[in-house]
mmCIF file of C-alpha atoms and ligand atoms in Angstrom:
data_model
loop_
_atom_site.group_PDB
_atom_site.id
_atom_site.type_symbol
_atom_site.label_atom_id
_atom_site.label_comp_id
_atom_site.label_asym_id
_atom_site.label_seq_id
_atom_site.Cartn_x
_atom_site.Cartn_y
_atom_site.Cartn_z
ATOM 1 C CA MET A 1 12.314 32.454 31.668
ATOM 2 C CA LEU A 2 14.546 34.183 29.589
ATOM 3 C CA ASP A 3 13.878 36.910 26.620
ATOM 4 C CA ILE A 4 14.538 35.966 23.138
ATOM 5 C CA GLN A 5 17.764 37.645 22.651
ATOM 6 C CA ALA A 6 18.973 36.587 26.214
ATOM 7 C CA THR A 7 18.368 32.848 25.385
ATOM 8 C CA MET A 8 19.744 32.620 21.752
ATOM 9 C CA LYS A 9 22.790 34.474 23.574
ATOM 10 C CA ARG A 10 22.870 31.928 26.284
ATOM 11 C CA ILE A 11 22.650 28.908 23.299
ATOM 12 C CA GLU A 12 25.695 30.490 21.358
ATOM 13 C CA GLU A 13 27.494 30.277 24.501
ATOM 14 C CA LEU A 14 26.413 26.933 25.651
ATOM 15 C CA LYS A 15 27.594 25.604 22.062
ATOM 16 C CA ARG A 16 30.985 26.930 21.933
ATOM 17 C CA GLU A 17 31.514 25.062 25.735
ATOM 18 C CA ARG A 18 30.186 22.087 24.621
ATOM 19 C CA ASN A 19 31.582 21.686 21.366
ATOM 20 C CA ALA A 20 27.714 21.562 20.121
ATOM 21 C CA ILE A 21 26.477 22.236 16.753
ATOM 22 C CA ILE A 22 22.399 22.501 15.919
ATOM 23 C CA LEU A 23 21.427 20.642 12.955
ATOM 24 C CA ALA A 24 17.751 21.950 11.628
ATOM 25 C CA HIS A 25 15.448 20.574 9.394
ATOM 26 C CA ASN A 26 13.443 23.101 7.310
ATOM 27 C CA TYR A 27 10.391 22.682 8.484
ATOM 28 C CA GLN A 28 11.509 24.363 12.259
ATOM 29 C CA LEU A 29 10.118 27.745 13.586
ATOM 30 C CA PRO A 30 12.455 30.786 12.295
ATOM 31 C CA GLU A 31 14.248 31.668 15.281
ATOM 32 C CA ILE A 32 15.420 27.792 15.397
ATOM 33 C CA TYR A 33 16.968 29.151 11.974
ATOM 34 C CA ASP A 34 18.695 31.687 13.805
ATOM 35 C CA ILE A 35 20.422 29.679 16.265
ATOM 36 C CA ALA A 36 21.589 26.740 13.485
ATOM 37 C CA ASP A 37 24.664 26.119 12.481
ATOM 38 C CA TYR A 38 22.961 24.267 9.324
ATOM 39 C CA ILE A 39 19.631 23.887 7.692
ATOM 40 C CA GLY A 40 18.606 21.206 5.403
ATOM 41 C CA ASP A 41 16.772 18.259 4.169
ATOM 42 C CA SER A 42 17.059 15.007 5.710
ATOM 43 C CA LEU A 43 19.503 13.965 3.288
ATOM 44 C CA GLU A 44 21.445 16.572 4.093
ATOM 45 C CA LEU A 45 21.309 16.800 7.666
ATOM 46 C CA SER A 46 22.313 12.944 7.782
ATOM 47 C CA ARG A 47 25.500 14.105 5.940
ATOM 48 C CA LYS A 48 26.578 16.852 8.406
ATOM 49 C CA ALA A 49 25.621 14.415 11.035
ATOM 50 C CA ALA A 50 27.827 11.989 9.761
ATOM 51 C CA ASN A 51 30.988 14.250 8.870
ATOM 52 C CA THR A 52 30.660 16.803 12.165
ATOM 53 C CA ASP A 53 33.748 17.294 14.118
ATOM 54 C CA ALA A 54 31.036 18.541 16.866
ATOM 55 C CA ASP A 55 30.950 16.645 20.124
ATOM 56 C CA VAL A 56 27.114 17.068 20.935
ATOM 57 C CA ILE A 57 24.796 17.575 18.016
ATOM 58 C CA VAL A 58 21.654 19.504 18.668
ATOM 59 C CA PHE A 59 18.914 18.098 16.723
ATOM 60 C CA CYS A 60 16.417 20.513 15.859
ATOM 61 C CA GLY A 61 13.983 18.175 13.807
ATOM 62 C CA VAL A 62 12.070 14.944 14.577
ATOM 63 C CA HIS A 63 12.799 11.833 16.696
ATOM 64 C CA PHE A 64 13.893 9.546 13.324
ATOM 65 C CA MET A 65 16.022 12.424 12.177
ATOM 66 C CA ALA A 66 18.040 12.353 15.599
ATOM 67 C CA GLU A 67 17.852 8.220 15.569
ATOM 68 C CA THR A 68 19.745 8.693 12.180
ATOM 69 C CA ALA A 69 22.163 10.905 13.463
ATOM 70 C CA ALA A 70 22.917 8.297 16.332
ATOM 71 C CA ILE A 71 23.188 5.522 13.981
ATOM 72 C CA LEU A 72 25.822 7.489 11.801
ATOM 73 C CA ALA A 73 27.561 9.172 14.636
ATOM 74 C CA PRO A 74 27.638 6.679 17.671
ATOM 75 C CA ASN A 75 30.779 8.337 19.820
ATOM 76 C CA LYS A 76 28.987 11.663 19.642
ATOM 77 C CA THR A 77 26.296 12.912 21.886
ATOM 78 C CA ILE A 78 22.862 13.527 19.911
ATOM 79 C CA LEU A 79 20.505 15.256 21.453
ATOM 80 C CA LEU A 80 16.532 15.733 20.788
ATOM 81 C CA PRO A 81 15.247 19.106 22.455
ATOM 82 C CA SER A 82 11.287 17.402 22.901
ATOM 83 C CA LEU A 83 10.163 13.679 22.846
ATOM 84 C CA GLU A 84 7.209 15.093 21.708
ATOM 85 C CA ALA A 85 8.804 15.568 18.346
ATOM 86 C CA GLY A 86 7.687 12.237 16.443
ATOM 87 C CA CYS A 87 6.324 11.652 12.841
ATOM 88 C CA SER A 88 3.185 10.087 11.698
ATOM 89 C CA LEU A 89 4.562 8.264 8.739
ATOM 90 C CA ALA A 90 7.460 6.890 10.947
ATOM 91 C CA ASP A 91 4.750 5.442 13.125
ATOM 92 C CA SER A 92 3.004 4.092 10.057
ATOM 93 C CA ILE A 93 5.001 1.117 9.962
ATOM 94 C CA THR A 94 6.393 -1.603 13.225
ATOM 95 C CA ALA A 95 9.554 -3.754 12.773
ATOM 96 C CA GLU A 96 6.888 -6.516 13.579
ATOM 97 C CA GLN A 97 4.913 -5.225 10.243
ATOM 98 C CA LEU A 98 7.911 -5.256 8.539
ATOM 99 C CA LYS A 99 9.177 -8.554 9.339
ATOM 100 C CA GLU A 100 5.905 -9.929 8.353
ATOM 101 C CA TRP A 101 5.913 -8.267 5.063
ATOM 102 C CA LYS A 102 9.304 -9.653 4.229
ATOM 103 C CA GLN A 103 8.458 -13.393 5.159
ATOM 104 C CA GLU A 104 5.375 -13.008 2.547
ATOM 105 C CA HIS A 105 8.184 -12.110 0.210
ATOM 106 C CA PRO A 106 11.761 -13.433 1.067
ATOM 107 C CA ASP A 107 13.743 -13.108 -2.161
ATOM 108 C CA ALA A 108 12.729 -8.587 -2.363
ATOM 109 C CA VAL A 109 14.691 -6.105 -1.714
ATOM 110 C CA VAL A 110 13.873 -3.430 1.035
ATOM 111 C CA VAL A 111 13.813 0.142 0.405
ATOM 112 C CA MET A 112 12.400 2.075 3.442
ATOM 113 C CA TYR A 113 11.934 6.337 3.231
ATOM 114 C CA VAL A 114 14.483 7.556 6.012
ATOM 115 C CA ASN A 115 11.029 7.822 7.906
ATOM 116 C CA THR A 116 11.254 4.982 9.945
ATOM 117 C CA THR A 117 12.105 3.708 13.239
ATOM 118 C CA ALA A 118 15.867 2.430 13.904
ATOM 119 C CA GLU A 119 14.176 -1.168 14.378
ATOM 120 C CA VAL A 120 12.815 -0.958 11.093
ATOM 121 C CA LYS A 121 16.029 0.406 9.202
ATOM 122 C CA ALA A 122 17.786 -2.691 10.661
ATOM 123 C CA LEU A 123 15.127 -4.747 8.763
ATOM 124 C CA THR A 124 15.694 -2.393 5.440
ATOM 125 C CA ASP A 125 18.472 -3.014 2.888
ATOM 126 C CA TYR A 126 18.321 0.308 1.373
ATOM 127 C CA CYS A 127 17.136 3.435 3.086
ATOM 128 C CA CYS A 128 15.744 6.621 1.220
ATOM 129 C CA THR A 129 14.794 10.321 1.316
ATOM 130 C CA SER A 130 12.882 12.197 -1.073
ATOM 131 C CA SER A 131 15.198 13.635 -2.719
ATOM 132 C CA ASN A 132 17.251 10.329 -3.802
ATOM 133 C CA ALA A 133 14.563 7.892 -3.797
ATOM 134 C CA VAL A 134 14.106 7.618 -7.696
ATOM 135 C CA GLN A 135 18.711 6.938 -7.826
ATOM 136 C CA VAL A 136 18.436 4.253 -4.845
ATOM 137 C CA VAL A 137 15.669 2.275 -6.576
ATOM 138 C CA GLU A 138 17.410 2.411 -10.090
ATOM 139 C CA SER A 139 20.263 1.071 -8.311
ATOM 140 C CA ILE A 140 18.737 -2.070 -7.902
ATOM 141 C CA PRO A 141 18.677 -5.050 -10.254
ATOM 142 C CA LYS A 142 15.754 -4.733 -12.622
ATOM 143 C CA ASP A 143 14.708 -8.463 -12.049
ATOM 144 C CA LYS A 144 14.743 -7.960 -7.925
ATOM 145 C CA GLU A 145 11.689 -7.864 -5.920
ATOM 146 C CA ILE A 146 11.159 -4.697 -4.277
ATOM 147 C CA LEU A 147 9.292 -3.262 -1.000
ATOM 148 C CA PHE A 148 8.742 0.029 -0.598
ATOM 149 C CA GLY A 149 7.655 1.809 2.067
ATOM 150 C CA PRO A 150 6.221 3.287 4.458
ATOM 151 C CA ASP A 151 4.962 6.258 2.178
ATOM 152 C CA MET A 152 2.659 5.174 -0.323
ATOM 153 C CA PHE A 153 2.711 8.120 -1.989
ATOM 154 C CA LEU A 154 6.095 8.613 -2.567
ATOM 155 C CA GLY A 155 6.008 4.967 -3.708
ATOM 156 C CA ALA A 156 3.437 5.832 -6.149
ATOM 157 C CA TYR A 157 5.515 8.559 -7.296
ATOM 158 C CA VAL A 158 8.706 6.922 -7.418
ATOM 159 C CA GLN A 159 6.868 3.618 -9.481
ATOM 160 C CA ARG A 160 5.999 5.828 -11.776
ATOM 161 C CA ARG A 161 9.820 7.605 -12.280
ATOM 162 C CA THR A 162 11.389 4.058 -12.506
ATOM 163 C CA GLY A 163 9.078 2.139 -14.438
ATOM 164 C CA ARG A 164 9.291 -0.615 -11.530
ATOM 165 C CA ASP A 165 6.864 -2.656 -10.014
ATOM 166 C CA MET A 166 6.939 -2.400 -6.718
ATOM 167 C CA HIS A 167 4.912 -3.809 -3.677
ATOM 168 C CA ILE A 168 4.379 -0.331 -1.823
ATOM 169 C CA TRP A 169 3.266 0.479 2.121
ATOM 170 C CA PRO A 170 0.021 1.553 2.496
ATOM 171 C CA GLY A 171 1.306 4.073 4.972
ATOM 172 C CA GLU A 172 1.269 8.288 5.095
ATOM 173 C CA CYS A 173 1.994 11.587 6.845
ATOM 174 C CA HIS A 174 -1.006 13.509 7.891
ATOM 175 C CA VAL A 175 0.326 16.594 6.900
ATOM 176 C CA HIS A 176 1.078 15.880 3.252
ATOM 177 C CA ALA A 177 -1.806 13.444 2.623
ATOM 178 C CA GLY A 178 -4.175 16.299 2.967
ATOM 179 C CA PHE A 179 -3.259 17.685 -0.564
ATOM 180 C CA ARG A 180 -5.872 16.902 -2.695
ATOM 181 C CA GLU A 181 -6.387 17.222 -6.638
ATOM 182 C CA GLU A 182 -8.415 20.761 -5.670
ATOM 183 C CA HIS A 183 -6.446 22.067 -4.051
ATOM 184 C CA LEU A 184 -3.820 22.138 -7.305
ATOM 185 C CA GLN A 185 -6.918 23.082 -9.630
ATOM 186 C CA LYS A 186 -8.343 25.812 -7.274
ATOM 187 C CA LEU A 187 -4.496 27.602 -7.959
ATOM 188 C CA GLN A 188 -4.090 26.739 -10.956
ATOM 189 C CA LYS A 189 -6.800 28.705 -12.310
ATOM 190 C CA LYS A 190 -6.256 31.653 -9.102
ATOM 191 C CA HIS A 191 -2.115 31.896 -10.428
ATOM 192 C CA PRO A 192 -2.102 30.501 -13.736
ATOM 193 C CA ASN A 193 1.692 31.678 -14.377
ATOM 194 C CA ALA A 194 2.546 30.166 -11.074
ATOM 195 C CA GLU A 195 5.477 27.327 -10.658
ATOM 196 C CA PHE A 196 4.003 24.427 -8.684
ATOM 197 C CA ILE A 197 6.639 22.550 -6.630
ATOM 198 C CA LEU A 198 5.715 19.616 -4.340
ATOM 199 C CA HIS A 199 7.134 17.066 -1.864
ATOM 200 C CA PRO A 200 6.890 13.511 -3.297
ATOM 201 C CA GLU A 201 4.641 12.730 0.071
ATOM 202 C CA CYS A 202 1.775 14.587 -1.235
ATOM 203 C CA GLY A 203 -1.707 12.880 -1.851
ATOM 204 C CA CYS A 204 -1.898 14.891 -4.995
ATOM 205 C CA VAL A 205 1.106 13.900 -6.544
ATOM 206 C CA SER A 206 0.055 11.506 -8.851
ATOM 207 C CA GLN A 207 -2.406 13.943 -10.101
ATOM 208 C CA CYS A 208 -0.093 16.423 -10.664
ATOM 209 C CA MET A 209 2.085 13.547 -12.899
ATOM 210 C CA PHE A 210 -1.256 12.796 -15.130
ATOM 211 C CA MET A 211 -2.000 16.686 -15.314
ATOM 212 C CA LEU A 212 1.283 17.334 -16.262
ATOM 213 C CA ASP A 213 1.526 14.834 -18.927
ATOM 214 C CA GLN A 214 -1.946 15.794 -20.251
ATOM 215 C CA GLY A 215 -0.372 19.249 -20.876
ATOM 216 C CA LYS A 216 -3.274 20.372 -17.744
ATOM 217 C CA LEU A 217 -0.647 21.700 -15.792
ATOM 218 C CA ASP A 218 2.068 23.883 -17.386
ATOM 219 C CA SER A 219 5.005 23.717 -14.628
ATOM 220 C CA ALA A 220 5.600 21.353 -11.679
ATOM 221 C CA LYS A 221 8.612 19.994 -10.049
ATOM 222 C CA ILE A 222 8.551 16.949 -7.357
ATOM 223 C CA LEU A 223 11.375 18.226 -5.096
ATOM 224 C CA SER A 224 12.769 17.373 -1.371
ATOM 225 C CA THR A 225 12.193 20.212 1.104
ATOM 226 C CA SER A 226 15.770 21.369 0.241
ATOM 227 C CA GLY A 227 15.493 20.602 -3.484
ATOM 228 C CA MET A 228 12.445 22.991 -2.995
ATOM 229 C CA ILE A 229 14.636 25.926 -2.064
ATOM 230 C CA LYS A 230 17.190 25.705 -4.696
ATOM 231 C CA GLU A 231 14.660 25.652 -7.177
ATOM 232 C CA VAL A 232 12.720 28.920 -5.604
ATOM 233 C CA LYS A 233 16.257 30.817 -6.260
ATOM 234 C CA GLU A 234 17.504 29.190 -9.332
ATOM 235 C CA SER A 235 13.840 29.576 -11.264
ATOM 236 C CA SER A 236 13.193 32.590 -13.567
ATOM 237 C CA ALA A 237 9.661 32.471 -11.691
ATOM 238 C CA ASP A 238 8.427 34.799 -9.633
ATOM 239 C CA THR A 239 4.959 33.254 -8.358
ATOM 240 C CA PHE A 240 5.187 29.752 -6.598
ATOM 241 C CA ILE A 241 2.411 27.541 -5.457
ATOM 242 C CA ILE A 242 4.434 25.263 -2.400
ATOM 243 C CA GLY A 243 3.235 21.499 -1.629
ATOM 244 C CA THR A 244 4.599 21.216 1.471
ATOM 245 C CA GLU A 245 4.430 22.054 4.850
ATOM 246 C CA VAL A 246 3.675 26.128 5.379
ATOM 247 C CA GLY A 247 6.927 26.716 7.523
ATOM 248 C CA ILE A 248 9.332 26.010 4.914
ATOM 249 C CA ILE A 249 7.953 29.369 3.206
ATOM 250 C CA GLU A 250 9.712 31.334 6.001
ATOM 251 C CA ARG A 251 12.915 29.791 4.810
ATOM 252 C CA MET A 252 12.191 30.365 1.056
ATOM 253 C CA LYS A 253 11.695 34.649 1.988
ATOM 254 C CA ARG A 254 14.740 34.281 3.524
ATOM 255 C CA GLU A 255 17.081 32.706 0.839
ATOM 256 C CA ALA A 256 14.784 34.232 -2.370
ATOM 257 C CA PRO A 257 13.538 37.786 -0.793
ATOM 258 C CA GLY A 258 10.754 39.377 -3.254
ATOM 259 C CA LYS A 259 9.080 36.339 -4.863
ATOM 260 C CA THR A 260 5.661 35.862 -3.931
ATOM 261 C CA TYR A 261 5.027 32.175 -2.028
ATOM 262 C CA VAL A 262 1.639 30.813 -1.997
ATOM 263 C CA PRO A 263 1.192 27.389 0.183
ATOM 264 C CA LEU A 264 -0.899 24.960 -1.785
ATOM 265 C CA LYS A 265 -2.672 24.322 1.539
ATOM 266 C CA GLU A 266 -2.445 27.069 4.727
ATOM 267 C CA ASN A 267 -3.319 24.720 7.524
ATOM 268 C CA ALA A 268 -0.688 22.315 6.369
ATOM 269 C CA VAL A 269 1.250 22.464 9.399
ATOM 270 C CA CYS A 270 3.636 19.586 11.409
ATOM 271 C CA GLU A 271 3.007 19.905 14.642
ATOM 272 C CA TYR A 272 5.649 17.321 15.799
ATOM 273 C CA MET A 273 8.069 19.534 14.170
ATOM 274 C CA LYS A 274 6.845 22.678 15.989
ATOM 275 C CA LYS A 275 7.711 20.936 19.668
ATOM 276 C CA ILE A 276 10.939 22.160 18.963
ATOM 277 C CA THR A 277 11.505 25.795 20.335
ATOM 278 C CA LEU A 278 14.065 28.293 21.754
ATOM 279 C CA GLN A 279 13.431 27.407 25.270
ATOM 280 C CA ASN A 280 13.927 23.441 25.034
ATOM 281 C CA THR A 281 16.865 23.762 22.539
ATOM 282 C CA LEU A 282 18.513 25.636 25.410
ATOM 283 C CA GLU A 283 17.251 23.017 28.082
ATOM 284 C CA ALA A 284 19.129 20.482 25.834
ATOM 285 C CA LEU A 285 22.460 22.204 25.694
ATOM 286 C CA GLU A 286 22.060 23.256 29.593
ATOM 287 C CA GLN A 287 21.020 19.991 30.682
ATOM 288 C CA MET A 288 22.044 17.668 27.961
ATOM 289 C CA GLN A 289 19.132 16.408 27.233
ATOM 290 C CA HIS A 290 17.196 14.407 25.735
ATOM 291 C CA VAL A 291 19.654 12.178 24.431
ATOM 292 C CA ILE A 292 19.170 9.654 21.459
ATOM 293 C CA THR A 293 20.961 6.341 21.529
ATOM 294 C CA VAL A 294 20.598 3.332 19.324
ATOM 295 C CA SER A 295 21.536 -0.055 20.615
ATOM 296 C CA ASP A 296 24.539 -1.503 18.856
ATOM 297 C CA ASP A 297 22.756 -4.133 17.542
ATOM 298 C CA VAL A 298 20.174 -2.504 15.648
ATOM 299 C CA ARG A 299 22.471 0.084 14.805
ATOM 300 C CA ILE A 300 24.960 -1.808 13.202
ATOM 301 C CA LYS A 301 22.189 -3.326 10.920
ATOM 302 C CA ALA A 302 20.458 -0.192 10.300
ATOM 303 C CA LYS A 303 23.902 1.638 9.444
ATOM 304 C CA GLN A 304 24.083 -0.673 6.230
ATOM 305 C CA ALA A 305 20.795 0.651 5.235
ATOM 306 C CA ILE A 306 21.874 4.236 5.824
ATOM 307 C CA ASP A 307 25.221 4.219 4.795
ATOM 308 C CA ARG A 308 23.951 3.046 1.290
ATOM 309 C CA MET A 309 21.062 5.991 1.014
ATOM 310 C CA VAL A 310 24.092 8.625 1.997
ATOM 311 C CA ALA A 311 26.184 7.269 -0.656
ATOM 312 C CA ILE A 312 23.730 7.764 -3.468
ATOM 313 C CA GLY A 313 22.199 10.599 -5.220
HETATM 314 P P1 LIG B 1 13.116 15.919 2.961
HETATM 315 O O1 LIG B 1 14.141 15.010 3.500
HETATM 316 O O2 LIG B 1 12.291 16.444 1.955
HETATM 317 O O3 LIG B 1 13.247 17.348 4.404
HETATM 318 O O4 LIG B 1 11.702 15.424 4.259
HETATM 319 C C1 LIG B 1 11.063 15.062 5.043
HETATM 320 C C2 LIG B 1 9.891 15.235 5.683
HETATM 321 O O5 LIG B 1 9.579 14.729 6.721
HETATM 322 C C3 LIG B 1 9.080 15.609 5.150
HETATM 323 O O6 LIG B 1 7.698 15.772 5.556
HETATM 324 FE FE1 LIG B 2 6.810 13.120 9.730
HETATM 325 FE FE2 LIG B 2 5.093 14.342 7.798
HETATM 326 FE FE3 LIG B 2 6.100 15.672 10.059
HETATM 327 FE FE4 LIG B 2 7.460 15.067 7.607
HETATM 328 S S1 LIG B 2 5.578 16.660 7.876
HETATM 329 S S2 LIG B 2 7.873 15.091 9.883
HETATM 330 S S3 LIG B 2 6.509 13.155 7.344
HETATM 331 S S4 LIG B 2 4.852 13.567 10.341
#
């Protein structure tokens, strides 16, 4: 077992030897930020994977993100340092379930959040992420029936923002579903001048929009993880209530130091994201593991839905 500095040095050497880059999601551990070539949200990381000249992409994120990279960059080697890095939201709809849902609505357009398996994407017309879900739905002709999934809170948010009447799958992320109205109210009293920033997967997102409409909340923004980083850098506020996985606060402190960040819920931790460590990232590069591949028949169908997502917003 190497010490931290030696592990980082060895990772940098192996990156050069293998012509590899490391893409890291905003929820990764701080030491992973330090070795990453690029840190971002799902949409930004998909775009990076599609456009890089590297031969190897080490994906420090969760399985569906590495699979998306494998779909967009089939000639590159995509490595996921831990196969335990799953996603409860992606697990909330299977390809079989989507097939049955589509049979009930044969003329509907299917919009699925990118947090899904490649097999689900292959049955999807448009993928979307938290940063472009509204634009994706707005791009679909108004007379079309829409099946939206798998996140019901994101679905309710998009429905309200677009005014579209959609069928919404009742899936959720176990981390974000735990955010409730009482968390909003408690912190609103404690920090009356703070700006609220919430991820659209949050269980309290509809209440937040209702409170804004009613004038019961002065300022709140609903944003993707990278949208949140941009907001804390650009906003004139000095205190922010952060409604998402708490790991992102370290990134905020780095990108916009000197401001105060209060988690909406302190124990909101995605244990799947934290399966990625310096040690298993080193092992991934040393042993070229775990290679994530998608069969050609699934990949070609899934790519169409992802390409539409990458092109919008
Ligand atoms: P972002 O695309 O906003 O980074 O969200 C991904 C995710 O899994 C949030 O839980
Ligand atoms: Fe999946 Fe939720 Fe973790 Fe995001 S926070 S990767 S949606 S389990």
